Amino acid sequence: MDFVLAGAAACGACLFTNPLEVVKTRMQLQGELKSRGTYQVHYRNVFHAFYTIGKVDGLAGLQKGLVPGLFYQFFMNGVRLGSYAIIESAGHIHSNGRVSAAKTTVAGAAAGVVGAVMGSPVYLVKTHLQSQSTSSIAVGHQYEHQGMVHALRVIYRQHGILGLWRGSSAAVPRVSVGSATQLSTFSSSKELVIDLQVFPQNSWLVPLSAGMISSVVVVLAMTPFDVISTRLYNQPVDHLGKGQLYKGFTDCLSMTLKKEGLTGLYKGLGASYFRLGPHTILSLFFWDELRKLYQKFR
């Protein structure tokens, strides 16, 4: 039940934040491996990107990749948050009755690794679908998938079972860093809000406030890994399934720094916060509330 509740909470958040995920993906691929000023800027900022995608691709374009996005959230966050809930319930994140930052960080990272590996195939498809657009505003490599099932079949047929896990070398550090940061700051922030007695202990405002604090830290820590992950997943591949732009995580990191500088690793930072911020807040809030509701009627 811990896994189901966690997955349901993440899916609830995804329904609201998927358009921001589309915007974030496009902005992270814009000007890939090109110096500033040498490429056409289709998306000037988050709001301009929303307007442009809605105008050119239509409103449905803002919900591209929603189906694999929901599958990804259910399986990845179901495993990640569910595993963490079990660790937390067993008392492994506390020392002397208080939340241990070190233990929550390790538990969050371990849960993140498992979730990243489980969800990698649908994240690959989600990235491909969200980057697909009309040629006039296209950024990054353009695949021609007709949907999630079609994409999975094509990738499997062309590159075998291992092809479905292409790019997972970036997914593992991305999710483990994000998970460790998110869950450690959420647990500590929730304890802090309760200690300060700003709200009643069982108030829904406690997890909401903790989620808001956690989201800021998560975005700053996770964005560089997110940019690398998006680019590795979306890069074109040869007939053997090997990337034509990057050899792996380290190569993508070094090439991005060399061509685009440090700011290249923070492309789409605003979009990342507008997406990761609400998603972190909503998923952790829904997760906390669903767990309390389940315990009440258990």
PDB file of N, CA, C and O in Angstrom, residues 10-75:
ATOM      1  N   ALA A  10       2.138  10.955  -6.747  1.00  0.00           N
ATOM      2  CA  ALA A  10       2.994  11.491  -7.808  1.00  0.00           C
ATOM      3  C   ALA A  10       2.195  11.710  -9.096  1.00  0.00           C
ATOM      4  O   ALA A  10       2.413  12.688  -9.814  1.00  0.00           O
ATOM      5  N   CYS A  11       1.260  10.809  -9.406  1.00  0.00           N
ATOM      6  CA  CYS A  11       0.423  10.951 -10.598  1.00  0.00           C
ATOM      7  C   CYS A  11      -0.484  12.172 -10.474  1.00  0.00           C
ATOM      8  O   CYS A  11      -0.711  12.896 -11.448  1.00  0.00           O
ATOM      9  N   GLY A  12      -1.004  12.394  -9.272  1.00  0.00           N
ATOM     10  CA  GLY A  12      -1.845  13.570  -9.036  1.00  0.00           C
ATOM     11  C   GLY A  12      -1.075  14.853  -9.314  1.00  0.00           C
ATOM     12  O   GLY A  12      -1.593  15.785  -9.935  1.00  0.00           O
ATOM     13  N   ALA A  13       0.176  14.884  -8.882  1.00  0.00           N
ATOM     14  CA  ALA A  13       1.014  16.061  -9.124  1.00  0.00           C
ATOM     15  C   ALA A  13       1.335  16.213 -10.605  1.00  0.00           C
ATOM     16  O   ALA A  13       1.359  17.320 -11.148  1.00  0.00           O
ATOM     17  N   CYS A  14       1.561  15.086 -11.287  1.00  0.00           N
ATOM     18  CA  CYS A  14       1.938  15.089 -12.706  1.00  0.00           C
ATOM     19  C   CYS A  14       0.865  15.714 -13.593  1.00  0.00           C
ATOM     20  O   CYS A  14       1.177  16.387 -14.578  1.00  0.00           O
ATOM     21  N   LEU A  15      -0.398  15.501 -13.252  1.00  0.00           N
ATOM     22  CA  LEU A  15      -1.494  16.053 -14.048  1.00  0.00           C
ATOM     23  C   LEU A  15      -1.403  17.573 -14.127  1.00  0.00           C
ATOM     24  O   LEU A  15      -1.739  18.181 -15.145  1.00  0.00           O
ATOM     25  N   PHE A  16      -0.933  18.198 -13.043  1.00  0.00           N
ATOM     26  CA  PHE A  16      -0.824  19.649 -12.993  1.00  0.00           C
ATOM     27  C   PHE A  16       0.491  20.157 -13.594  1.00  0.00           C
ATOM     28  O   PHE A  16       0.535  21.254 -14.152  1.00  0.00           O
ATOM     29  N   THR A  17       1.556  19.382 -13.477  1.00  0.00           N
ATOM     30  CA  THR A  17       2.882  19.890 -13.821  1.00  0.00           C
ATOM     31  C   THR A  17       3.437  19.408 -15.158  1.00  0.00           C
ATOM     32  O   THR A  17       4.504  19.855 -15.571  1.00  0.00           O
ATOM     33  N   ASN A  18       2.732  18.515 -15.868  1.00  0.00           N
ATOM     34  CA  ASN A  18       3.269  18.014 -17.140  1.00  0.00           C
ATOM     35  C   ASN A  18       3.520  19.107 -18.178  1.00  0.00           C
ATOM     36  O   ASN A  18       4.532  19.061 -18.885  1.00  0.00           O
ATOM     37  N   PRO A  19       2.627  20.118 -18.312  1.00  0.00           N
ATOM     38  CA  PRO A  19       2.934  21.201 -19.266  1.00  0.00           C
ATOM     39  C   PRO A  19       4.260  21.898 -18.948  1.00  0.00           C
ATOM     40  O   PRO A  19       5.003  22.278 -19.857  1.00  0.00           O
ATOM     41  N   LEU A  20       4.573  22.035 -17.675  1.00  0.00           N
ATOM     42  CA  LEU A  20       5.843  22.643 -17.276  1.00  0.00           C
ATOM     43  C   LEU A  20       7.014  21.727 -17.617  1.00  0.00           C
ATOM     44  O   LEU A  20       8.120  22.193 -17.909  1.00  0.00           O
ATOM     45  N   GLU A  21       6.776  20.416 -17.586  1.00  0.00           N
ATOM     46  CA  GLU A  21       7.801  19.454 -17.969  1.00  0.00           C
ATOM     47  C   GLU A  21       8.112  19.563 -19.463  1.00  0.00           C
ATOM     48  O   GLU A  21       9.275  19.466 -19.871  1.00  0.00           O
ATOM     49  N   VAL A  22       7.073  19.781 -20.273  1.00  0.00           N
ATOM     50  CA  VAL A  22       7.260  19.972 -21.708  1.00  0.00           C
ATOM     51  C   VAL A  22       8.115  21.215 -21.962  1.00  0.00           C
ATOM     52  O   VAL A  22       9.070  21.183 -22.740  1.00  0.00           O
ATOM     53  N   VAL A  23       7.761  22.312 -21.303  1.00  0.00           N
ATOM     54  CA  VAL A  23       8.508  23.567 -21.447  1.00  0.00           C
ATOM     55  C   VAL A  23       9.954  23.385 -21.005  1.00  0.00           C
ATOM     56  O   VAL A  23      10.897  23.817 -21.692  1.00  0.00           O
ATOM     57  N   LYS A  24      10.160  22.733 -19.878  1.00  0.00           N
ATOM     58  CA  LYS A  24      11.507  22.501 -19.342  1.00  0.00           C
ATOM     59  C   LYS A  24      12.353  21.687 -20.323  1.00  0.00           C
ATOM     60  O   LYS A  24      13.512  22.027 -20.592  1.00  0.00           O
ATOM     61  N   THR A  25      11.782  20.624 -20.864  1.00  0.00           N
ATOM     62  CA  THR A  25      12.495  19.761 -21.806  1.00  0.00           C
ATOM     63  C   THR A  25      12.939  20.541 -23.038  1.00  0.00           C
ATOM     64  O   THR A  25      14.092  20.438 -23.485  1.00  0.00           O
ATOM     65  N   ARG A  26      12.027  21.348 -23.594  1.00  0.00           N
ATOM     66  CA  ARG A  26      12.358  22.131 -24.789  1.00  0.00           C
ATOM     67  C   ARG A  26      13.469  23.148 -24.492  1.00  0.00           C
ATOM     68  O   ARG A  26      14.393  23.320 -25.302  1.00  0.00           O
ATOM     69  N   MET A  27      13.396  23.800 -23.362  1.00  0.00           N
ATOM     70  CA  MET A  27      14.392  24.823 -23.030  1.00  0.00           C
ATOM     71  C   MET A  27      15.762  24.204 -22.752  1.00  0.00           C
ATOM     72  O   MET A  27      16.799  24.804 -23.035  1.00  0.00           O
ATOM     73  N   GLN A  28      15.778  22.994 -22.213  1.00  0.00           N
ATOM     74  CA  GLN A  28      17.050  22.325 -21.947  1.00  0.00           C
ATOM     75  C   GLN A  28      17.724  21.852 -23.231  1.00  0.00           C
ATOM     76  O   GLN A  28      18.952  21.717 -23.282  1.00  0.00           O
ATOM     77  N   LEU A  29      16.941  21.593 -24.275  1.00  0.00           N
ATOM     78  CA  LEU A  29      17.489  21.136 -25.553  1.00  0.00           C
ATOM     79  C   LEU A  29      17.820  22.292 -26.491  1.00  0.00           C
ATOM     80  O   LEU A  29      18.554  22.126 -27.458  1.00  0.00           O
ATOM     81  N   GLN A  30      17.280  23.471 -26.207  1.00  0.00           N
ATOM     82  CA  GLN A  30      17.502  24.637 -27.062  1.00  0.00           C
ATOM     83  C   GLN A  30      18.975  25.055 -27.036  1.00  0.00           C
ATOM     84  O   GLN A  30      19.566  25.221 -25.981  1.00  0.00           O
ATOM     85  N   GLY A  31      19.575  25.200 -28.208  1.00  0.00           N
ATOM     86  CA  GLY A  31      20.973  25.616 -28.293  1.00  0.00           C
ATOM     87  C   GLY A  31      21.947  24.577 -27.794  1.00  0.00           C
ATOM     88  O   GLY A  31      23.032  24.907 -27.315  1.00  0.00           O
ATOM     89  N   GLU A  32      21.571  23.294 -27.942  1.00  0.00           N
ATOM     90  CA  GLU A  32      22.418  22.203 -27.457  1.00  0.00           C
ATOM     91  C   GLU A  32      23.785  22.233 -28.135  1.00  0.00           C
ATOM     92  O   GLU A  32      23.887  22.224 -29.363  1.00  0.00           O
ATOM     93  N   LEU A  33      24.841  22.273 -27.325  1.00  0.00           N
ATOM     94  CA  LEU A  33      26.244  22.284 -27.776  1.00  0.00           C
ATOM     95  C   LEU A  33      26.558  23.466 -28.703  1.00  0.00           C
ATOM     96  O   LEU A  33      27.426  23.375 -29.563  1.00  0.00           O
ATOM     97  N   LYS A  34      25.860  24.577 -28.510  1.00  0.00           N
ATOM     98  CA  LYS A  34      26.135  25.797 -29.277  1.00  0.00           C
ATOM     99  C   LYS A  34      26.364  26.961 -28.325  1.00  0.00           C
ATOM    100  O   LYS A  34      25.726  27.050 -27.273  1.00  0.00           O
ATOM    101  N   SER A  35      27.292  27.841 -28.692  1.00  0.00           N
ATOM    102  CA  SER A  35      27.586  29.001 -27.860  1.00  0.00           C
ATOM    103  C   SER A  35      26.436  29.995 -27.922  1.00  0.00           C
ATOM    104  O   SER A  35      25.701  30.060 -28.921  1.00  0.00           O
ATOM    105  N   ARG A  36      26.295  30.776 -26.867  1.00  0.00           N
ATOM    106  CA  ARG A  36      25.232  31.781 -26.814  1.00  0.00           C
ATOM    107  C   ARG A  36      25.348  32.737 -28.010  1.00  0.00           C
ATOM    108  O   ARG A  36      26.429  33.204 -28.355  1.00  0.00           O
ATOM    109  N   GLY A  37      24.228  33.015 -28.636  1.00  0.00           N
ATOM    110  CA  GLY A  37      24.216  33.932 -29.771  1.00  0.00           C
ATOM    111  C   GLY A  37      24.409  33.283 -31.121  1.00  0.00           C
ATOM    112  O   GLY A  37      24.332  33.953 -32.159  1.00  0.00           O
ATOM    113  N   THR A  38      24.660  31.963 -31.151  1.00  0.00           N
ATOM    114  CA  THR A  38      24.899  31.273 -32.428  1.00  0.00           C
ATOM    115  C   THR A  38      23.712  30.399 -32.850  1.00  0.00           C
ATOM    116  O   THR A  38      23.823  29.664 -33.815  1.00  0.00           O
ATOM    117  N   TYR A  39      22.620  30.480 -32.139  1.00  0.00           N
ATOM    118  CA  TYR A  39      21.450  29.672 -32.489  1.00  0.00           C
ATOM    119  C   TYR A  39      20.178  30.493 -32.332  1.00  0.00           C
ATOM    120  O   TYR A  39      20.150  31.494 -31.614  1.00  0.00           O
ATOM    121  N   GLN A  40      19.140  30.074 -33.028  1.00  0.00           N
ATOM    122  CA  GLN A  40      17.860  30.758 -32.954  1.00  0.00           C
ATOM    123  C   GLN A  40      17.148  30.418 -31.655  1.00  0.00           C
ATOM    124  O   GLN A  40      17.049  29.250 -31.281  1.00  0.00           O
ATOM    125  N   VAL A  41      16.687  31.436 -30.966  1.00  0.00           N
ATOM    126  CA  VAL A  41      16.004  31.247 -29.683  1.00  0.00           C
ATOM    127  C   VAL A  41      14.498  31.195 -29.908  1.00  0.00           C
ATOM    128  O   VAL A  41      13.868  32.218 -30.197  1.00  0.00           O
ATOM    129  N   HIS A  42      13.947  30.005 -29.824  1.00  0.00           N
ATOM    130  CA  HIS A  42      12.497  29.840 -29.983  1.00  0.00           C
ATOM    131  C   HIS A  42      11.761  30.138 -28.674  1.00  0.00           C
ATOM    132  O   HIS A  42      10.613  30.581 -28.690  1.00  0.00           O
ATOM    133  N   TYR A  43      12.441  29.854 -27.556  1.00  0.00           N
ATOM    134  CA  TYR A  43      11.813  29.989 -26.240  1.00  0.00           C
ATOM    135  C   TYR A  43      12.660  30.932 -25.374  1.00  0.00           C
ATOM    136  O   TYR A  43      13.716  30.553 -24.880  1.00  0.00           O
ATOM    137  N   ARG A  44      12.188  32.169 -25.212  1.00  0.00           N
ATOM    138  CA  ARG A  44      12.982  33.180 -24.489  1.00  0.00           C
ATOM    139  C   ARG A  44      12.933  32.971 -22.979  1.00  0.00           C
ATOM    140  O   ARG A  44      13.899  33.246 -22.276  1.00  0.00           O
ATOM    141  N   ASN A  45      11.807  32.530 -22.486  1.00  0.00           N
ATOM    142  CA  ASN A  45      11.640  32.266 -21.058  1.00  0.00           C
ATOM    143  C   ASN A  45      10.449  31.331 -20.890  1.00  0.00           C
ATOM    144  O   ASN A  45       9.838  30.904 -21.886  1.00  0.00           O
ATOM    145  N   VAL A  46      10.139  31.009 -19.648  1.00  0.00           N
ATOM    146  CA  VAL A  46       9.058  30.054 -19.370  1.00  0.00           C
ATOM    147  C   VAL A  46       7.731  30.498 -19.985  1.00  0.00           C
ATOM    148  O   VAL A  46       7.041  29.717 -20.646  1.00  0.00           O
ATOM    149  N   PHE A  47       7.389  31.753 -19.779  1.00  0.00           N
ATOM    150  CA  PHE A  47       6.085  32.250 -20.223  1.00  0.00           C
ATOM    151  C   PHE A  47       6.018  32.335 -21.750  1.00  0.00           C
ATOM    152  O   PHE A  47       4.993  32.010 -22.354  1.00  0.00           O
ATOM    153  N   HIS A  48       7.126  32.759 -22.368  1.00  0.00           N
ATOM    154  CA  HIS A  48       7.175  32.816 -23.822  1.00  0.00           C
ATOM    155  C   HIS A  48       7.099  31.405 -24.409  1.00  0.00           C
ATOM    156  O   HIS A  48       6.469  31.181 -25.455  1.00  0.00           O
ATOM    157  N   ALA A  49       7.733  30.451 -23.746  1.00  0.00           N
ATOM    158  CA  ALA A  49       7.693  29.056 -24.203  1.00  0.00           C
ATOM    159  C   ALA A  49       6.265  28.520 -24.149  1.00  0.00           C
ATOM    160  O   ALA A  49       5.804  27.849 -25.083  1.00  0.00           O
ATOM    161  N   PHE A  50       5.557  28.811 -23.076  1.00  0.00           N
ATOM    162  CA  PHE A  50       4.157  28.391 -22.945  1.00  0.00           C
ATOM    163  C   PHE A  50       3.333  28.947 -24.114  1.00  0.00           C
ATOM    164  O   PHE A  50       2.577  28.226 -24.763  1.00  0.00           O
ATOM    165  N   TYR A  51       3.503  30.230 -24.360  1.00  0.00           N
ATOM    166  CA  TYR A  51       2.748  30.903 -25.415  1.00  0.00           C
ATOM    167  C   TYR A  51       3.086  30.313 -26.786  1.00  0.00           C
ATOM    168  O   TYR A  51       2.191  30.010 -27.593  1.00  0.00           O
ATOM    169  N   THR A  52       4.388  30.118 -27.041  1.00  0.00           N
ATOM    170  CA  THR A  52       4.845  29.621 -28.341  1.00  0.00           C
ATOM    171  C   THR A  52       4.349  28.208 -28.613  1.00  0.00           C
ATOM    172  O   THR A  52       3.839  27.905 -29.701  1.00  0.00           O
ATOM    173  N   ILE A  53       4.505  27.329 -27.627  1.00  0.00           N
ATOM    174  CA  ILE A  53       4.062  25.939 -27.803  1.00  0.00           C
ATOM    175  C   ILE A  53       2.549  25.875 -27.978  1.00  0.00           C
ATOM    176  O   ILE A  53       2.034  25.156 -28.842  1.00  0.00           O
ATOM    177  N   GLY A  54       1.816  26.630 -27.172  1.00  0.00           N
ATOM    178  CA  GLY A  54       0.361  26.654 -27.278  1.00  0.00           C
ATOM    179  C   GLY A  54      -0.109  27.191 -28.617  1.00  0.00           C
ATOM    180  O   GLY A  54      -1.070  26.687 -29.200  1.00  0.00           O
ATOM    181  N   LYS A  55       0.587  28.207 -29.135  1.00  0.00           N
ATOM    182  CA  LYS A  55       0.209  28.823 -30.404  1.00  0.00           C
ATOM    183  C   LYS A  55       0.529  27.924 -31.589  1.00  0.00           C
ATOM    184  O   LYS A  55      -0.299  27.762 -32.492  1.00  0.00           O
ATOM    185  N   VAL A  56       1.737  27.325 -31.601  1.00  0.00           N
ATOM    186  CA  VAL A  56       2.182  26.543 -32.751  1.00  0.00           C
ATOM    187  C   VAL A  56       1.705  25.086 -32.690  1.00  0.00           C
ATOM    188  O   VAL A  56       1.202  24.542 -33.678  1.00  0.00           O
ATOM    189  N   ASP A  57       1.894  24.438 -31.545  1.00  0.00           N
ATOM    190  CA  ASP A  57       1.528  23.021 -31.413  1.00  0.00           C
ATOM    191  C   ASP A  57       0.113  22.816 -30.883  1.00  0.00           C
ATOM    192  O   ASP A  57      -0.373  21.686 -30.834  1.00  0.00           O
ATOM    193  N   GLY A  58      -0.527  23.900 -30.448  1.00  0.00           N
ATOM    194  CA  GLY A  58      -1.860  23.788 -29.874  1.00  0.00           C
ATOM    195  C   GLY A  58      -1.799  23.452 -28.390  1.00  0.00           C
ATOM    196  O   GLY A  58      -0.744  23.079 -27.859  1.00  0.00           O
ATOM    197  N   LEU A  59      -2.926  23.572 -27.720  1.00  0.00           N
ATOM    198  CA  LEU A  59      -2.964  23.299 -26.279  1.00  0.00           C
ATOM    199  C   LEU A  59      -2.578  21.864 -25.964  1.00  0.00           C
ATOM    200  O   LEU A  59      -1.997  21.578 -24.919  1.00  0.00           O
ATOM    201  N   ALA A  60      -2.909  20.933 -26.877  1.00  0.00           N
ATOM    202  CA  ALA A  60      -2.550  19.529 -26.667  1.00  0.00           C
ATOM    203  C   ALA A  60      -1.032  19.351 -26.637  1.00  0.00           C
ATOM    204  O   ALA A  60      -0.516  18.417 -26.021  1.00  0.00           O
ATOM    205  N   GLY A  61      -0.321  20.277 -27.304  1.00  0.00           N
ATOM    206  CA  GLY A  61       1.137  20.212 -27.316  1.00  0.00           C
ATOM    207  C   GLY A  61       1.743  20.406 -25.943  1.00  0.00           C
ATOM    208  O   GLY A  61       2.848  19.931 -25.666  1.00  0.00           O
ATOM    209  N   LEU A  62       1.008  21.098 -25.072  1.00  0.00           N
ATOM    210  CA  LEU A  62       1.496  21.339 -23.710  1.00  0.00           C
ATOM    211  C   LEU A  62       1.318  20.117 -22.808  1.00  0.00           C
ATOM    212  O   LEU A  62       1.823  20.096 -21.701  1.00  0.00           O
ATOM    213  N   GLN A  63       0.580  19.119 -23.296  1.00  0.00           N
ATOM    214  CA  GLN A  63       0.404  17.892 -22.514  1.00  0.00           C
ATOM    215  C   GLN A  63       1.055  16.697 -23.211  1.00  0.00           C
ATOM    216  O   GLN A  63       0.695  15.555 -22.949  1.00  0.00           O
ATOM    217  N   LYS A  64       2.015  16.961 -24.085  1.00  0.00           N
ATOM    218  CA  LYS A  64       2.721  15.863 -24.744  1.00  0.00           C
ATOM    219  C   LYS A  64       3.455  15.020 -23.708  1.00  0.00           C
ATOM    220  O   LYS A  64       4.020  15.553 -22.754  1.00  0.00           O
ATOM    221  N   GLY A  65       3.451  13.718 -23.924  1.00  0.00           N
ATOM    222  CA  GLY A  65       4.154  12.824 -23.007  1.00  0.00           C
ATOM    223  C   GLY A  65       3.428  12.594 -21.694  1.00  0.00           C
ATOM    224  O   GLY A  65       4.013  12.057 -20.754  1.00  0.00           O
ATOM    225  N   LEU A  66       2.146  12.978 -21.619  1.00  0.00           N
ATOM    226  CA  LEU A  66       1.415  12.826 -20.354  1.00  0.00           C
ATOM    227  C   LEU A  66       1.269  11.362 -19.952  1.00  0.00           C
ATOM    228  O   LEU A  66       1.470  11.013 -18.782  1.00  0.00           O
ATOM    229  N   VAL A  67       0.936  10.483 -20.916  1.00  0.00           N
ATOM    230  CA  VAL A  67       0.725   9.063 -20.588  1.00  0.00           C
ATOM    231  C   VAL A  67       2.002   8.418 -20.045  1.00  0.00           C
ATOM    232  O   VAL A  67       1.986   7.835 -18.955  1.00  0.00           O
ATOM    233  N   PRO A  68       3.152   8.497 -20.761  1.00  0.00           N
ATOM    234  CA  PRO A  68       4.374   7.944 -20.165  1.00  0.00           C
ATOM    235  C   PRO A  68       4.785   8.689 -18.899  1.00  0.00           C
ATOM    236  O   PRO A  68       5.389   8.098 -18.005  1.00  0.00           O
ATOM    237  N   GLY A  69       4.417   9.978 -18.827  1.00  0.00           N
ATOM    238  CA  GLY A  69       4.715  10.745 -17.618  1.00  0.00           C
ATOM    239  C   GLY A  69       4.002  10.176 -16.401  1.00  0.00           C
ATOM    240  O   GLY A  69       4.580  10.048 -15.317  1.00  0.00           O
ATOM    241  N   LEU A  70       2.728   9.799 -16.577  1.00  0.00           N
ATOM    242  CA  LEU A  70       1.958   9.213 -15.484  1.00  0.00           C
ATOM    243  C   LEU A  70       2.497   7.832 -15.111  1.00  0.00           C
ATOM    244  O   LEU A  70       2.607   7.501 -13.925  1.00  0.00           O
ATOM    245  N   PHE A  71       2.836   7.032 -16.123  1.00  0.00           N
ATOM    246  CA  PHE A  71       3.427   5.719 -15.856  1.00  0.00           C
ATOM    247  C   PHE A  71       4.750   5.876 -15.105  1.00  0.00           C
ATOM    248  O   PHE A  71       5.032   5.135 -14.156  1.00  0.00           O
ATOM    249  N   TYR A  72       5.557   6.841 -15.545  1.00  0.00           N
ATOM    250  CA  TYR A  72       6.854   7.073 -14.907  1.00  0.00           C
ATOM    251  C   TYR A  72       6.671   7.478 -13.446  1.00  0.00           C
ATOM    252  O   TYR A  72       7.329   6.944 -12.554  1.00  0.00           O
ATOM    253  N   GLN A  73       5.768   8.413 -13.206  1.00  0.00           N
ATOM    254  CA  GLN A  73       5.546   8.879 -11.840  1.00  0.00           C
ATOM    255  C   GLN A  73       5.037   7.755 -10.951  1.00  0.00           C
ATOM    256  O   GLN A  73       5.460   7.620  -9.802  1.00  0.00           O
ATOM    257  N   PHE A  74       4.140   6.928 -11.492  1.00  0.00           N
ATOM    258  CA  PHE A  74       3.575   5.861 -10.664  1.00  0.00           C
ATOM    259  C   PHE A  74       4.634   4.831 -10.287  1.00  0.00           C
ATOM    260  O   PHE A  74       4.767   4.453  -9.121  1.00  0.00           O
ATOM    261  N   PHE A  75       5.407   4.389 -11.272  1.00  0.00           N
ATOM    262  CA  PHE A  75       6.400   3.351 -11.001  1.00  0.00           C
ATOM    263  C   PHE A  75       7.641   3.898 -10.292  1.00  0.00           C
ATOM    264  O   PHE A  75       8.093   3.335  -9.298  1.00  0.00           O
TER     265      PHE A  75
END
